[in-house]
Structures are given as structure tokens and as C-alpha cells.
Amino acid sequence: MLKKRIIICLDVKDGRTTKGVKFMDNKDIGDPVEMAAEYYRQGVDELVFYDIMASARGKKPILDLIASVASQVFIPFCVGGGIATLDDIRAIILAGAEKVSLNSQAVKNPELITQGARVFGNQCIVLGMDVAKDDSFPSGYGVYINGGRVKTNLDAREWAQKAVQLGAGEIVLNSIDADGTRDGYEITLTRMISEAVEVPVIASGGGGKPDHLADVLTQGKADAALIASMVHSGEYTVRSIKEALAARNMPVRL
């Protein structure tokens, strides 16, 4: 049985790790390089680094900071935010990342998914989706861009399927409604997208305790769970989360 992955997200703003609730009221919580090193020591399976303001500000990725984080971790490392061209993807991979997450720019320029997959391989191209409930869409969920600030006309399920057809090799599915609440993942949304595509789906938004991860990895059919607040707060370590999941017979790397 394939192991379920635990992935930690570092949201970065102005070079510092930040955390908010439902994409609002972000607070500075530390240095991303030091935090990456600590989570690597704790045994996290993968790390995701999002520059949450890059696309909204029209800025490029912070390559020196990405390289500093990459130098501290020897696990798959994904970077998102401000990636608009093939040259941006190449620069991030050369800085030490294994994957790039395309979110706003994938919506604005879907061809970038195909170009990136053709040049670097599908495994390098991750679709980042920021999704909120919206009954005006067939699936009941709509896609947002620019850090959740701008509503698009895209249905969540249809966009996920199209992006995979274009070449995305993985999806990070972030529920805006659940983000930072620590009340549990959006199970219905996660299961719907997981069943709609043939690539791994990473559930994001709402993780607050190990039971939440167990629920989204089983009921939600997610391949991995992305966490932030529950470890940033110091309440849990990667080890304690994995041990709790293993106690529930979840296949995790201990």
C-alpha cells in the first residue's frame, strides 16, 4: 500500500513565514529557513513554500530564500507564488526545488502547465487550487486566484480535470472556507476532486488534530495531507502526528 504523505506548508510574505485564517489576518510566525530545517529534522515527508503575495503584487519568486530553504531539506520541496514563465520554473528548480505549484498563473495562462510538463515532466508541475463553496457552479465550488482575493468563473471540478489534461501531475487542493480554522478538512470537496482526477490530490486547509488527517486521507480519499497551523503552534510535531496515524493503521513513514 502506498504510504500517505504528511506535507508542511510555509506561507511566506516579505521573506517571513506567516499564517492567517481563511486567507486573512496573517501574522509573522518565524524564519522560513529555520522552520524548514526543524520540520525536516522532525521527519516531514515534503515541504511546500508559497510566496502568498507574489502573484498579487506581480513579483517574481525570491530565489535566494528558496535556495536557502532547499539547502536545509533533503526531501521533495515544492515552491509556488509569482511563477509566470518557463524561465521562472527553471530558476526555481535550479535553486533546489523539485516541484513548482502553479495557481493564479495557471488560470491566467493554462498553456504554462503544458509547457512546464513538456520541458520538466508532469511530476514537476503541481496545480494549486484555492477553492470556496459557491452554489452557482455545477460542483458547488468555485476557484479563486491572487491569494484567494479574486473570484474566477471556473468550476473547481472542471478546472481540476482540465489542468490534469493539460499536464499537471499533482493537485494541492486548498479549501478557503477551512483554511487556518483547525476544524477539519473539507471532506466533500476533497473526495469529489480525488474521484474526478487520476493524479495525487493533497488536501489543504483545516487540519487541527491527527483525526482530521485520518478522516481526509480515508473518507476524503486524499493521497496526502498538508498541514501548517497545528505544527506552527507547537501543539504537535510531525512525529506525534505520524504516530497517531500509525495507531489508526494508516500507512505512514515513521
PDB file of C-alpha atoms in Angstrom:
ATOM      1  CA  MET A   1       0.000   0.000   0.000  1.00  0.00           C
ATOM      2  CA  LEU A   2       1.274   3.458  -0.876  1.00  0.00           C
ATOM      3  CA  LYS A   3       2.315   5.498   2.129  1.00  0.00           C
ATOM      4  CA  LYS A   4       0.234   8.589   2.928  1.00  0.00           C
ATOM      5  CA  ARG A   5       2.335  11.745   2.944  1.00  0.00           C
ATOM      6  CA  ILE A   6       2.415  14.495   5.550  1.00  0.00           C
ATOM      7  CA  ILE A   7       3.365  17.817   3.968  1.00  0.00           C
ATOM      8  CA  ILE A   8       4.057  21.067   5.803  1.00  0.00           C
ATOM      9  CA  CYS A   9       3.247  24.389   4.177  1.00  0.00           C
ATOM     10  CA  LEU A  10       5.251  27.535   4.796  1.00  0.00           C
ATOM     11  CA  ASP A  11       3.285  30.585   3.655  1.00  0.00           C
ATOM     12  CA  VAL A  12       5.851  33.314   3.094  1.00  0.00           C
ATOM     13  CA  LYS A  13       5.273  37.066   2.960  1.00  0.00           C
ATOM     14  CA  ASP A  14       8.133  39.575   2.680  1.00  0.00           C
ATOM     15  CA  GLY A  15      10.624  36.792   3.401  1.00  0.00           C
ATOM     16  CA  ARG A  16       8.981  35.638   6.643  1.00  0.00           C
ATOM     17  CA  THR A  17       6.671  32.718   7.422  1.00  0.00           C
ATOM     18  CA  THR A  18       3.147  33.908   8.072  1.00  0.00           C
ATOM     19  CA  LYS A  19      -0.186  32.322   8.996  1.00  0.00           C
ATOM     20  CA  GLY A  20      -3.743  33.560   8.795  1.00  0.00           C
ATOM     21  CA  VAL A  21      -7.302  32.243   8.908  1.00  0.00           C
ATOM     22  CA  LYS A  22      -9.338  31.989   5.696  1.00  0.00           C
ATOM     23  CA  PHE A  23      -6.546  33.940   3.957  1.00  0.00           C
ATOM     24  CA  MET A  24      -6.992  36.916   6.331  1.00  0.00           C
ATOM     25  CA  ASP A  25      -5.208  38.489   9.332  1.00  0.00           C
ATOM     26  CA  ASN A  26      -1.792  36.999   8.623  1.00  0.00           C
ATOM     27  CA  LYS A  27       0.756  37.125  11.431  1.00  0.00           C
ATOM     28  CA  ASP A  28       4.545  36.727  11.309  1.00  0.00           C
ATOM     29  CA  ILE A  29       5.491  33.396  12.907  1.00  0.00           C
ATOM     30  CA  GLY A  30       9.167  32.947  12.083  1.00  0.00           C
ATOM     31  CA  ASP A  31      12.062  32.442   9.710  1.00  0.00           C
ATOM     32  CA  PRO A  32      11.225  30.013   6.889  1.00  0.00           C
ATOM     33  CA  VAL A  33      14.780  28.636   6.660  1.00  0.00           C
ATOM     34  CA  GLU A  34      14.936  27.776  10.371  1.00  0.00           C
ATOM     35  CA  MET A  35      11.405  26.354  10.309  1.00  0.00           C
ATOM     36  CA  ALA A  36      12.150  24.205   7.245  1.00  0.00           C
ATOM     37  CA  ALA A  37      15.240  22.776   8.942  1.00  0.00           C
ATOM     38  CA  GLU A  38      13.269  21.946  12.091  1.00  0.00           C
ATOM     39  CA  TYR A  39      10.431  20.223  10.226  1.00  0.00           C
ATOM     40  CA  TYR A  40      12.951  18.227   8.207  1.00  0.00           C
ATOM     41  CA  ARG A  41      14.503  17.061  11.495  1.00  0.00           C
ATOM     42  CA  GLN A  42      11.023  16.066  12.691  1.00  0.00           C
ATOM     43  CA  GLY A  43      10.569  13.786   9.677  1.00  0.00           C
ATOM     44  CA  VAL A  44       8.127  15.628   7.404  1.00  0.00           C
ATOM     45  CA  ASP A  45       7.695  13.877   4.032  1.00  0.00           C
ATOM     46  CA  GLU A  46       7.591  17.001   1.865  1.00  0.00           C
ATOM     47  CA  LEU A  47       7.693  20.765   2.205  1.00  0.00           C
ATOM     48  CA  VAL A  48       5.716  23.399   0.318  1.00  0.00           C
ATOM     49  CA  PHE A  49       6.786  27.048   0.180  1.00  0.00           C
ATOM     50  CA  TYR A  50       4.223  29.615  -1.015  1.00  0.00           C
ATOM     51  CA  ASP A  51       5.050  33.271  -1.565  1.00  0.00           C
ATOM     52  CA  ILE A  52       1.478  34.324  -0.866  1.00  0.00           C
ATOM     53  CA  MET A  53       1.829  37.912  -2.149  1.00  0.00           C
ATOM     54  CA  ALA A  54       3.983  37.382  -5.251  1.00  0.00           C
ATOM     55  CA  SER A  55       1.171  36.955  -7.793  1.00  0.00           C
ATOM     56  CA  ALA A  56      -0.982  39.710  -6.322  1.00  0.00           C
ATOM     57  CA  ARG A  57       1.986  42.111  -6.403  1.00  0.00           C
ATOM     58  CA  GLY A  58       3.296  40.936  -9.767  1.00  0.00           C
ATOM     59  CA  LYS A  59       6.587  39.892  -8.140  1.00  0.00           C
ATOM     60  CA  LYS A  60       8.985  37.100  -9.082  1.00  0.00           C
ATOM     61  CA  PRO A  61       9.904  34.235  -6.710  1.00  0.00           C
ATOM     62  CA  ILE A  62      12.583  35.022  -4.082  1.00  0.00           C
ATOM     63  CA  LEU A  63      15.289  32.718  -5.429  1.00  0.00           C
ATOM     64  CA  ASP A  64      17.898  33.275  -2.717  1.00  0.00           C
ATOM     65  CA  LEU A  65      15.376  32.434   0.003  1.00  0.00           C
ATOM     66  CA  ILE A  66      14.230  29.352  -1.941  1.00  0.00           C
ATOM     67  CA  ALA A  67      17.862  28.221  -2.265  1.00  0.00           C
ATOM     68  CA  SER A  68      18.408  28.746   1.486  1.00  0.00           C
ATOM     69  CA  VAL A  69      15.379  26.594   2.341  1.00  0.00           C
ATOM     70  CA  ALA A  70      16.400  23.933  -0.196  1.00  0.00           C
ATOM     71  CA  SER A  71      19.849  23.718   1.407  1.00  0.00           C
ATOM     72  CA  GLN A  72      18.221  22.645   4.702  1.00  0.00           C
ATOM     73  CA  VAL A  73      15.915  19.873   3.459  1.00  0.00           C
ATOM     74  CA  PHE A  74      16.593  16.641   1.590  1.00  0.00           C
ATOM     75  CA  ILE A  75      13.004  15.732   0.766  1.00  0.00           C
ATOM     76  CA  PRO A  76      10.704  16.809  -2.074  1.00  0.00           C
ATOM     77  CA  PHE A  77      10.337  20.595  -1.954  1.00  0.00           C
ATOM     78  CA  CYS A  78       7.634  22.483  -3.873  1.00  0.00           C
ATOM     79  CA  VAL A  79       7.555  26.244  -4.491  1.00  0.00           C
ATOM     80  CA  GLY A  80       4.620  28.424  -5.515  1.00  0.00           C
ATOM     81  CA  GLY A  81       3.913  32.102  -5.991  1.00  0.00           C
ATOM     82  CA  GLY A  82       4.853  34.503  -8.762  1.00  0.00           C
ATOM     83  CA  ILE A  83       5.683  31.816 -11.332  1.00  0.00           C
ATOM     84  CA  ALA A  84       4.686  33.237 -14.721  1.00  0.00           C
ATOM     85  CA  THR A  85       7.096  31.754 -17.282  1.00  0.00           C
ATOM     86  CA  LEU A  86       9.153  28.680 -18.147  1.00  0.00           C
ATOM     87  CA  ASP A  87      12.229  30.653 -17.097  1.00  0.00           C
ATOM     88  CA  ASP A  88      10.688  31.126 -13.630  1.00  0.00           C
ATOM     89  CA  ILE A  89      10.110  27.365 -13.350  1.00  0.00           C
ATOM     90  CA  ARG A  90      13.681  26.650 -14.475  1.00  0.00           C
ATOM     91  CA  ALA A  91      15.125  29.169 -11.998  1.00  0.00           C
ATOM     92  CA  ILE A  92      13.196  27.637  -9.077  1.00  0.00           C
ATOM     93  CA  ILE A  93      14.299  24.105  -9.946  1.00  0.00           C
ATOM     94  CA  LEU A  94      17.895  25.299 -10.286  1.00  0.00           C
ATOM     95  CA  ALA A  95      17.528  26.935  -6.848  1.00  0.00           C
ATOM     96  CA  GLY A  96      16.854  23.472  -5.400  1.00  0.00           C
ATOM     97  CA  ALA A  97      13.111  22.772  -5.623  1.00  0.00           C
ATOM     98  CA  GLU A  98      11.777  19.527  -7.112  1.00  0.00           C
ATOM     99  CA  LYS A  99       8.319  20.871  -7.966  1.00  0.00           C
ATOM    100  CA  VAL A 100       6.552  24.125  -8.736  1.00  0.00           C
ATOM    101  CA  SER A 101       2.975  24.956  -7.818  1.00  0.00           C
ATOM    102  CA  LEU A 102       1.049  26.918 -10.441  1.00  0.00           C
ATOM    103  CA  ASN A 103      -2.083  28.602  -9.141  1.00  0.00           C
ATOM    104  CA  SER A 104      -3.059  32.085 -10.337  1.00  0.00           C
ATOM    105  CA  GLN A 105      -0.807  31.919 -13.382  1.00  0.00           C
ATOM    106  CA  ALA A 106      -2.225  28.525 -14.367  1.00  0.00           C
ATOM    107  CA  VAL A 107      -5.665  30.142 -14.564  1.00  0.00           C
ATOM    108  CA  LYS A 108      -4.386  33.189 -16.456  1.00  0.00           C
ATOM    109  CA  ASN A 109      -2.162  31.169 -18.801  1.00  0.00           C
ATOM    110  CA  PRO A 110      -3.151  27.469 -18.859  1.00  0.00           C
ATOM    111  CA  GLU A 111      -0.545  26.806 -21.570  1.00  0.00           C
ATOM    112  CA  LEU A 112       2.132  27.254 -18.885  1.00  0.00           C
ATOM    113  CA  ILE A 113       1.009  23.916 -17.380  1.00  0.00           C
ATOM    114  CA  THR A 114       1.562  22.150 -20.704  1.00  0.00           C
ATOM    115  CA  GLN A 115       4.863  23.896 -21.404  1.00  0.00           C
ATOM    116  CA  GLY A 116       6.171  23.136 -17.914  1.00  0.00           C
ATOM    117  CA  ALA A 117       5.136  19.482 -18.085  1.00  0.00           C
ATOM    118  CA  ARG A 118       6.691  19.060 -21.529  1.00  0.00           C
ATOM    119  CA  VAL A 119      10.044  20.572 -20.517  1.00  0.00           C
ATOM    120  CA  PHE A 120      10.380  19.424 -16.883  1.00  0.00           C
ATOM    121  CA  GLY A 121       7.973  16.453 -16.637  1.00  0.00           C
ATOM    122  CA  ASN A 122       4.468  16.138 -15.191  1.00  0.00           C
ATOM    123  CA  GLN A 123       5.904  15.234 -11.781  1.00  0.00           C
ATOM    124  CA  CYS A 124       7.339  18.772 -11.509  1.00  0.00           C
ATOM    125  CA  ILE A 125       4.076  20.586 -12.226  1.00  0.00           C
ATOM    126  CA  VAL A 126       1.609  20.883  -9.355  1.00  0.00           C
ATOM    127  CA  LEU A 127      -1.728  22.637  -9.735  1.00  0.00           C
ATOM    128  CA  GLY A 128      -2.514  24.796  -6.720  1.00  0.00           C
ATOM    129  CA  MET A 129      -6.260  25.366  -6.313  1.00  0.00           C
ATOM    130  CA  ASP A 130      -7.811  27.833  -3.863  1.00  0.00           C
ATOM    131  CA  VAL A 131     -11.466  26.834  -3.672  1.00  0.00           C
ATOM    132  CA  ALA A 132     -14.552  28.080  -1.835  1.00  0.00           C
ATOM    133  CA  LYS A 133     -18.175  26.944  -1.668  1.00  0.00           C
ATOM    134  CA  ASP A 134     -20.294  28.544  -4.364  1.00  0.00           C
ATOM    135  CA  ASP A 135     -23.636  27.052  -5.358  1.00  0.00           C
ATOM    136  CA  SER A 136     -23.622  28.895  -8.682  1.00  0.00           C
ATOM    137  CA  PHE A 137     -21.146  26.299 -10.012  1.00  0.00           C
ATOM    138  CA  PRO A 138     -22.083  22.741 -11.068  1.00  0.00           C
ATOM    139  CA  SER A 139     -19.776  21.174  -8.479  1.00  0.00           C
ATOM    140  CA  GLY A 140     -20.829  23.591  -5.735  1.00  0.00           C
ATOM    141  CA  TYR A 141     -17.313  25.064  -5.541  1.00  0.00           C
ATOM    142  CA  GLY A 142     -15.538  27.883  -7.355  1.00  0.00           C
ATOM    143  CA  VAL A 143     -11.866  28.696  -7.943  1.00  0.00           C
ATOM    144  CA  TYR A 144     -10.165  31.843  -6.620  1.00  0.00           C
ATOM    145  CA  ILE A 145      -6.797  33.377  -7.532  1.00  0.00           C
ATOM    146  CA  ASN A 146      -4.366  36.027  -6.267  1.00  0.00           C
ATOM    147  CA  GLY A 147      -4.217  34.595  -2.759  1.00  0.00           C
ATOM    148  CA  GLY A 148      -7.960  33.985  -2.589  1.00  0.00           C
ATOM    149  CA  ARG A 149      -8.781  37.623  -3.368  1.00  0.00           C
ATOM    150  CA  VAL A 150     -10.182  37.256  -6.885  1.00  0.00           C
ATOM    151  CA  LYS A 151     -13.114  35.045  -7.869  1.00  0.00           C
ATOM    152  CA  THR A 152     -12.869  33.332 -11.268  1.00  0.00           C
ATOM    153  CA  ASN A 153     -15.562  31.819 -13.475  1.00  0.00           C
ATOM    154  CA  LEU A 154     -14.037  28.349 -13.062  1.00  0.00           C
ATOM    155  CA  ASP A 155     -15.847  25.401 -11.547  1.00  0.00           C
ATOM    156  CA  ALA A 156     -13.491  23.542  -9.193  1.00  0.00           C
ATOM    157  CA  ARG A 157     -14.048  20.028 -10.567  1.00  0.00           C
ATOM    158  CA  GLU A 158     -13.932  21.117 -14.210  1.00  0.00           C
ATOM    159  CA  TRP A 159     -10.731  23.108 -13.657  1.00  0.00           C
ATOM    160  CA  ALA A 160      -9.028  20.212 -11.871  1.00  0.00           C
ATOM    161  CA  GLN A 161      -9.852  17.871 -14.741  1.00  0.00           C
ATOM    162  CA  LYS A 162      -8.739  20.354 -17.388  1.00  0.00           C
ATOM    163  CA  ALA A 163      -5.445  21.082 -15.612  1.00  0.00           C
ATOM    164  CA  VAL A 164      -4.641  17.356 -15.426  1.00  0.00           C
ATOM    165  CA  GLN A 165      -5.394  17.022 -19.153  1.00  0.00           C
ATOM    166  CA  LEU A 166      -3.000  19.925 -19.749  1.00  0.00           C
ATOM    167  CA  GLY A 167      -0.231  18.136 -17.850  1.00  0.00           C
ATOM    168  CA  ALA A 168      -0.487  18.787 -14.093  1.00  0.00           C
ATOM    169  CA  GLY A 169       0.924  15.777 -12.235  1.00  0.00           C
ATOM    170  CA  GLU A 170      -0.500  16.572  -8.803  1.00  0.00           C
ATOM    171  CA  ILE A 171      -3.079  18.889  -7.193  1.00  0.00           C
ATOM    172  CA  VAL A 172      -2.861  20.799  -3.924  1.00  0.00           C
ATOM    173  CA  LEU A 173      -6.496  21.447  -3.071  1.00  0.00           C
ATOM    174  CA  ASN A 174      -6.903  24.261  -0.570  1.00  0.00           C
ATOM    175  CA  SER A 175     -10.290  24.991   0.974  1.00  0.00           C
ATOM    176  CA  ILE A 176     -10.540  28.726   1.636  1.00  0.00           C
ATOM    177  CA  ASP A 177     -13.534  28.073   3.911  1.00  0.00           C
ATOM    178  CA  ALA A 178     -11.500  25.717   6.135  1.00  0.00           C
ATOM    179  CA  ASP A 179      -8.085  27.442   5.869  1.00  0.00           C
ATOM    180  CA  GLY A 180      -6.477  28.052   9.257  1.00  0.00           C
ATOM    181  CA  THR A 181      -9.642  27.151  11.182  1.00  0.00           C
ATOM    182  CA  ARG A 182      -8.218  23.854  12.503  1.00  0.00           C
ATOM    183  CA  ASP A 183     -11.798  22.498  12.429  1.00  0.00           C
ATOM    184  CA  GLY A 184     -11.104  19.735   9.907  1.00  0.00           C
ATOM    185  CA  TYR A 185     -10.610  19.416   6.167  1.00  0.00           C
ATOM    186  CA  GLU A 186     -13.354  19.871   3.574  1.00  0.00           C
ATOM    187  CA  ILE A 187     -14.061  16.156   3.112  1.00  0.00           C
ATOM    188  CA  THR A 188     -16.787  16.522   0.470  1.00  0.00           C
ATOM    189  CA  LEU A 189     -14.645  18.775  -1.712  1.00  0.00           C
ATOM    190  CA  THR A 190     -11.541  16.599  -1.345  1.00  0.00           C
ATOM    191  CA  ARG A 191     -13.351  13.377  -2.185  1.00  0.00           C
ATOM    192  CA  MET A 192     -15.032  14.976  -5.211  1.00  0.00           C
ATOM    193  CA  ILE A 193     -11.729  16.167  -6.701  1.00  0.00           C
ATOM    194  CA  SER A 194      -9.891  12.943  -5.778  1.00  0.00           C
ATOM    195  CA  GLU A 195     -12.525  10.907  -7.611  1.00  0.00           C
ATOM    196  CA  ALA A 196     -12.518  13.264 -10.608  1.00  0.00           C
ATOM    197  CA  VAL A 197      -8.804  13.045 -11.469  1.00  0.00           C
ATOM    198  CA  GLU A 198      -6.170  10.323 -11.875  1.00  0.00           C
ATOM    199  CA  VAL A 199      -3.305  12.214 -10.205  1.00  0.00           C
ATOM    200  CA  PRO A 200      -2.476  12.538  -6.492  1.00  0.00           C
ATOM    201  CA  VAL A 201      -4.571  15.061  -4.563  1.00  0.00           C
ATOM    202  CA  ILE A 202      -3.158  16.808  -1.493  1.00  0.00           C
ATOM    203  CA  ALA A 203      -5.793  18.065   0.947  1.00  0.00           C
ATOM    204  CA  SER A 204      -5.120  21.509   2.385  1.00  0.00           C
ATOM    205  CA  GLY A 205      -6.955  23.762   4.806  1.00  0.00           C
ATOM    206  CA  GLY A 206      -8.411  22.907   8.191  1.00  0.00           C
ATOM    207  CA  GLY A 207      -6.029  20.382   9.751  1.00  0.00           C
ATOM    208  CA  GLY A 208      -6.121  20.796  13.523  1.00  0.00           C
ATOM    209  CA  LYS A 209      -5.547  17.327  15.002  1.00  0.00           C
ATOM    210  CA  PRO A 210      -4.450  13.891  13.767  1.00  0.00           C
ATOM    211  CA  ASP A 211      -8.065  12.685  13.491  1.00  0.00           C
ATOM    212  CA  HIS A 212      -8.661  15.351  10.832  1.00  0.00           C
ATOM    213  CA  LEU A 213      -5.808  13.963   8.743  1.00  0.00           C
ATOM    214  CA  ALA A 214      -7.063  10.405   9.172  1.00  0.00           C
ATOM    215  CA  ASP A 215     -10.530  11.489   8.016  1.00  0.00           C
ATOM    216  CA  VAL A 216      -9.367  13.290   4.866  1.00  0.00           C
ATOM    217  CA  LEU A 217      -6.915  10.519   3.938  1.00  0.00           C
ATOM    218  CA  THR A 218      -9.656   7.883   4.205  1.00  0.00           C
ATOM    219  CA  GLN A 219     -13.090   9.450   3.689  1.00  0.00           C
ATOM    220  CA  GLY A 220     -11.696  12.236   1.510  1.00  0.00           C
ATOM    221  CA  LYS A 221      -9.535   9.805  -0.499  1.00  0.00           C
ATOM    222  CA  ALA A 222      -6.604  12.231  -0.420  1.00  0.00           C
ATOM    223  CA  ASP A 223      -3.103  10.950  -1.158  1.00  0.00           C
ATOM    224  CA  ALA A 224      -1.514  13.411   1.261  1.00  0.00           C
ATOM    225  CA  ALA A 225      -2.469  15.980   3.883  1.00  0.00           C
ATOM    226  CA  LEU A 226      -0.934  19.417   4.056  1.00  0.00           C
ATOM    227  CA  ILE A 227      -0.634  20.987   7.496  1.00  0.00           C
ATOM    228  CA  ALA A 228       0.532  24.316   8.889  1.00  0.00           C
ATOM    229  CA  SER A 229      -1.164  25.761  11.994  1.00  0.00           C
ATOM    230  CA  MET A 230      -1.137  22.544  14.000  1.00  0.00           C
ATOM    231  CA  VAL A 231       2.664  22.291  13.845  1.00  0.00           C
ATOM    232  CA  HIS A 232       3.445  26.017  13.693  1.00  0.00           C
ATOM    233  CA  SER A 233       1.619  26.388  17.030  1.00  0.00           C
ATOM    234  CA  GLY A 234       3.926  23.806  18.627  1.00  0.00           C
ATOM    235  CA  GLU A 235       0.958  21.716  19.757  1.00  0.00           C
ATOM    236  CA  TYR A 236       2.015  18.814  17.522  1.00  0.00           C
ATOM    237  CA  THR A 237       5.215  17.550  15.965  1.00  0.00           C
ATOM    238  CA  VAL A 238       5.438  15.614  12.718  1.00  0.00           C
ATOM    239  CA  ARG A 239       6.393  12.541  14.760  1.00  0.00           C
ATOM    240  CA  SER A 240       3.415  12.804  17.099  1.00  0.00           C
ATOM    241  CA  ILE A 241       1.030  13.178  14.156  1.00  0.00           C
ATOM    242  CA  LYS A 242       2.512  10.193  12.321  1.00  0.00           C
ATOM    243  CA  GLU A 243       2.418   8.034  15.456  1.00  0.00           C
ATOM    244  CA  ALA A 244      -1.243   8.896  15.963  1.00  0.00           C
ATOM    245  CA  LEU A 245      -1.998   7.961  12.347  1.00  0.00           C
ATOM    246  CA  ALA A 246       0.004   4.740  12.590  1.00  0.00           C
ATOM    247  CA  ALA A 247      -2.024   3.828  15.685  1.00  0.00           C
ATOM    248  CA  ARG A 248      -5.085   4.015  13.415  1.00  0.00           C
ATOM    249  CA  ASN A 249      -3.384   1.666  10.923  1.00  0.00           C
ATOM    250  CA  MET A 250      -2.730   4.469   8.443  1.00  0.00           C
ATOM    251  CA  PRO A 251       0.287   3.726   6.209  1.00  0.00           C
ATOM    252  CA  VAL A 252       2.798   6.494   7.022  1.00  0.00           C
ATOM    253  CA  ARG A 253       6.598   6.741   7.002  1.00  0.00           C
ATOM    254  CA  LEU A 254       7.814   6.624  10.609  1.00  0.00           C
TER     255      LEU A 254
END
